[in-house]
Amino acid sequence: MGIIVQKFGGTSVGTVERILNVANRVIQEKENGNDVVVVVSAMGKSTDHLVELAGQITSKPNKREMDMLLTTGEQVTISLLSMALQEKGYQAISFTGWQAGIETEASHGNARITNINTDQILKELAEEKIVVVAGFQGVSDENQITTLGRGGSDTTAVALAAALKADKCDIYTDVTGVYTTDPRYVKGARKLETISYDEMLELANLGAGVLHPRAVEFAKNYNVLLEVRSSMENERGTIIGEESNMEENLIVRGIAFEDQVTRVSVLGLPNELPTLSTIFSRLANHGINVDIIIQNTTSVNKTSISFSIKTSDLDDTNTILKQLKADLNYERIEVESGLAKVSIVGSGMVSNPGVAAEMFAVLAGQGVEVKMVSTSEIKVSTVIAQEQMVPAVDVLHSTFELSKEVTRI
Amino acid sequence: MGIIVQKFGGTSVGTVERILNVANRVIQEKENGNDVVVVVSAMGKSTDHLVELAGQITSKPNKREMDMLLTTGEQVTISLLSMALQEKGYQAISFTGWQAGIETEASHGNARITNINTDQILKELAEEKIVVVAGFQGVSDENQITTLGRGGSDTTAVALAAALKADKCDIYTDVTGVYTTDPRYVKGARKLETISYDEMLELANLGAGVLHPRAVEFAKNYNVLLEVRSSMENERGTIIGEESNMEENLIVRGIAFEDQVTRVSVLGLPNELPTLSTIFSRLANHGINVDIIIQNTTSVNKTSISFSIKTSDLDDTNTILKQLKADLNYERIEVESGLAKVSIVGSGMVSNPGVAAEMFAVLAGQGVEVKMVSTSEIKVSTVIAQEQMVPAVDVLHSTFELSKEVTRI
């Protein structure tokens, strides 16, 4: 018997019927003899509705007031879930972020958790109550209501699990776990039993989208054992934990991919130091997320820079680069859209330098031109033509034998 | 220059368009050179929607969780109104009940305000900000979110005005003020310039419905000057204040009335003391509001009790009286439905004992049978047949010359 933190996202609590279903999942864990803390998001589309209301009033809502507005969404869910638990005969109590002792920086829209005062939650758990906490929100030391930004409810759950020294943090979502690759595209995609924090981080960053990277980082830092599992199906999900607990006999654990990628090349730049920071700080200030960056000194005193962006950011990027023309003194810009990124991820790569080479060989054998490459200790990312994306993922999935069941050691 | 508290109810903030309109009313007061604190209710039907969600989960929602749920309604309004004020170029900040320092008893659904810590509000006012406060809600000393029950936002506004020593508390509503009687029924009904707290209390209790009696009591106790006025029309409303400031030359100030009244008589009760308390405590426990009570000792050792209730409570009342048959040992029950209550209200009655007699004479002259009577120092209530209600109000309105404009002394 220990403490289990369960997190249910917006889709899982999207209707009253689903909230009643969530109550059953919570009760099941309570009946297993655990103390249960549940973290929930706002119901389905309710946040969108609130954003729309604000949008009818102003195009630039004050961030503090936006936090005030949006945090009502989770507050509705916690009260309804508590009522559902009570209706089913269990003691339950709901807490907003400030009531749950979730203290954050004094910034709005994207605050970081600074401390969690667990006194109140522990008191209620000691009285055998199920504690239901609003995700995504906290309170600053000036009594301001704050929000944690994207992936906020995941972060709330993991942070609470860390502070409460919970045995486990279960992230309930609309998929049944973390897969070797997206099962909608690759027939042989297999659910992983376990994965390491670092591998999950690479998969999450690369578009697997199951769990917010920030929450994974938090879990890694505080060594919180996570499980990603389905709120609809009653089956085991994927455990995310330390390397040492993991399946170790596989070099590549998963393949992430995303389309709608564009490569932008700025050619014929004078070879001066500030150029890189000028371009990328300006792009960042406009909210444009640059992914892979390659710099090439092609001739004496001339440099070229290529970087990949989301195709939806191309217009803004072009505008900014044109504004910088005089400052940067570049010769020309080349743009290639219709690209995709395919990455192989696995902790085993660190000690297997041949993996990248094998990946390139396989892609070449399929006639796939690799346009950009980026590597880290546990992943290799390539940018290729979008129409080759799914076949490439498919062949890589076979090559690295990801469909095979892994025998636990 | 002083502090003005403005309160806008659910209808006044029912849509984004209306919230923008409210912002203009607030700005007008700010531009007059005042410090402005605005209290708002939940948007229109949003509370009903939340109640319905809870109703889909349980028929007996936990009161604490219901407070958690319902208080989100005002929180949405305060953030949107603050955004609207900011969009129009004014500094504004919103506060929930707990942030505004509104401390209440530790009970849910109907808590009383115990204290208001005005530090935060005064700090923001000193910085020239318009402060927007969520009505209807507070916080207990155990950090529980509480609600103030019916008329809660009116009470919040008046309590804030008292705590802030505001010059005035303006209650914006969907009528233009307090009338001598309901203008939908009586053509000559006239808006009152001023009315005393006590008169307003009697009118409110008797069904005028503009302002919650609890808020009027609070205003009376703390001598808060109120004005009831329209959020749609830009005209003066009705001032509610101390007797001494008021039009003094009229004995009767208003006529209140309500239909759907039933008289219940319990006949042939043994003449013993506990009977009254037995009946009425049992009815009160079932939420049945008994209005006029008349006790008559008709023969030696036998007593009859008559009381008036809302007709909608009749079934429950019958059930309870049947359950009490053995305990009370009464002979029989008589019920008369299809009744109405008509009351004349005015502070001048205290020193004019003939007013009640004049009322009865006028009613008798119209062939109206008075079935029950109840009097206080400033009102006379009668129960009559429902079909005679509007003609009776009409003739009383003429008799006491309520249509006449009053010249201020």
Coordinates of C-alpha atoms in Angstrom, one line a residue, chain A residues 16-17 19-20 43 50 53-54 56-62 64-73 75-87 92-96 98-99 120 124 139 142-145, chain B residues 16-17 19-20 43 50 53-54 56-62 64-73 75-87 92-96 98-99 120 124 139 142-145:
Chain A
V16 CA -20.3 13.5 -17.6
E17 CA -20.4 9.9 -18.8
I19 CA -16.2 11.4 -15.7
L20 CA -18.3 8.6 -14.2
M43 CA -13.5 19.0 -19.7
L50 CA -13.3 30.1 -22.6
L53 CA -15.1 34.2 -25.0
A54 CA -12.0 36.1 -24.3
Q56 CA -14.7 38.2 -28.4
I57 CA -13.5 40.8 -26.0
T58 CA -9.9 41.4 -26.9
S59 CA -7.2 40.0 -29.3
K60 CA -4.5 40.5 -26.6
P61 CA -6.0 39.3 -23.3
N62 CA -4.0 40.1 -20.2
R64 CA -3.2 37.3 -15.5
E65 CA -6.9 37.5 -16.4
M66 CA -6.5 34.7 -18.9
D67 CA -5.2 32.5 -16.0
M68 CA -8.1 33.6 -13.9
L69 CA -10.5 32.6 -16.8
L70 CA -8.9 29.3 -17.8
T71 CA -8.4 27.8 -14.3
T72 CA -12.2 27.6 -13.9
G73 CA -12.1 24.8 -16.4
Q75 CA -12.2 23.6 -11.1
V76 CA -15.4 22.4 -12.8
T77 CA -13.9 19.0 -13.4
I78 CA -12.6 18.4 -9.9
S79 CA -16.0 19.2 -8.3
L80 CA -17.9 16.9 -10.7
L81 CA -15.4 14.0 -10.3
S82 CA -15.6 14.4 -6.5
M83 CA -19.4 14.3 -6.7
A84 CA -19.2 11.2 -8.9
L85 CA -16.9 9.4 -6.4
Q86 CA -19.2 10.4 -3.5
E87 CA -22.2 9.2 -5.4
A92 CA -13.6 12.4 -1.9
I93 CA -12.5 16.0 -1.7
S94 CA -11.5 18.4 -4.5
F95 CA -8.7 21.0 -4.4
T96 CA -7.9 23.9 -6.7
W98 CA -3.9 27.0 -4.5
Q99 CA -5.8 24.7 -2.1
Q120 CA -3.5 19.4 3.3
E124 CA -7.1 14.1 3.7
V139 CA -0.7 30.0 -6.9
E142 CA 1.4 37.0 -3.9
N143 CA -1.9 34.9 -4.0
Q144 CA -2.2 35.2 -7.8
I145 CA -3.7 32.3 -9.7
Chain B
V16 CA -20.0 39.3 -24.0
E17 CA -21.9 42.2 -25.5
I19 CA -20.2 42.7 -20.4
L20 CA -18.8 45.3 -22.8
M43 CA -23.1 35.1 -16.7
L50 CA -23.4 24.0 -13.9
L53 CA -24.0 19.1 -14.9
A54 CA -24.0 18.2 -11.2
Q56 CA -26.4 14.4 -14.2
I57 CA -24.1 12.9 -11.7
T58 CA -26.0 13.0 -8.4
S59 CA -29.3 14.1 -7.1
K60 CA -27.8 15.1 -3.8
P61 CA -24.5 16.9 -4.5
N62 CA -22.2 17.5 -1.6
R64 CA -18.7 21.7 -0.5
E65 CA -18.3 20.4 -4.0
M66 CA -21.3 22.4 -5.2
D67 CA -19.6 25.6 -3.9
M68 CA -16.5 24.5 -5.7
L69 CA -18.5 24.1 -8.9
L70 CA -20.7 27.1 -8.8
T71 CA -18.0 29.7 -7.9
T72 CA -16.4 29.1 -11.3
G73 CA -19.3 31.1 -12.8
Q75 CA -14.7 33.7 -11.8
V76 CA -15.4 33.6 -15.6
T77 CA -17.2 36.9 -15.4
I78 CA -14.6 38.8 -13.4
S79 CA -11.8 37.9 -15.8
L80 CA -13.9 38.8 -18.9
L81 CA -15.0 42.1 -17.4
S82 CA -11.4 42.9 -16.5
M83 CA -10.3 42.2 -20.0
A84 CA -13.0 44.4 -21.3
L85 CA -11.9 47.3 -19.1
Q86 CA -8.3 46.8 -20.1
E87 CA -9.3 46.6 -23.8
A92 CA -8.3 46.7 -14.0
I93 CA -7.7 43.6 -11.8
S94 CA -10.1 40.8 -10.9
F95 CA -10.3 39.0 -7.6
T96 CA -12.1 35.8 -6.6
W98 CA -10.7 34.5 -1.4
Q99 CA -8.4 36.9 -3.1
Q120 CA -5.5 44.0 -1.3
E124 CA -5.1 48.2 -6.0
V139 CA -13.4 31.6 1.9
E142 CA -9.9 26.5 6.7
N143 CA -9.3 27.7 3.1
Q144 CA -12.5 26.2 1.9
I145 CA -14.4 28.0 -0.9

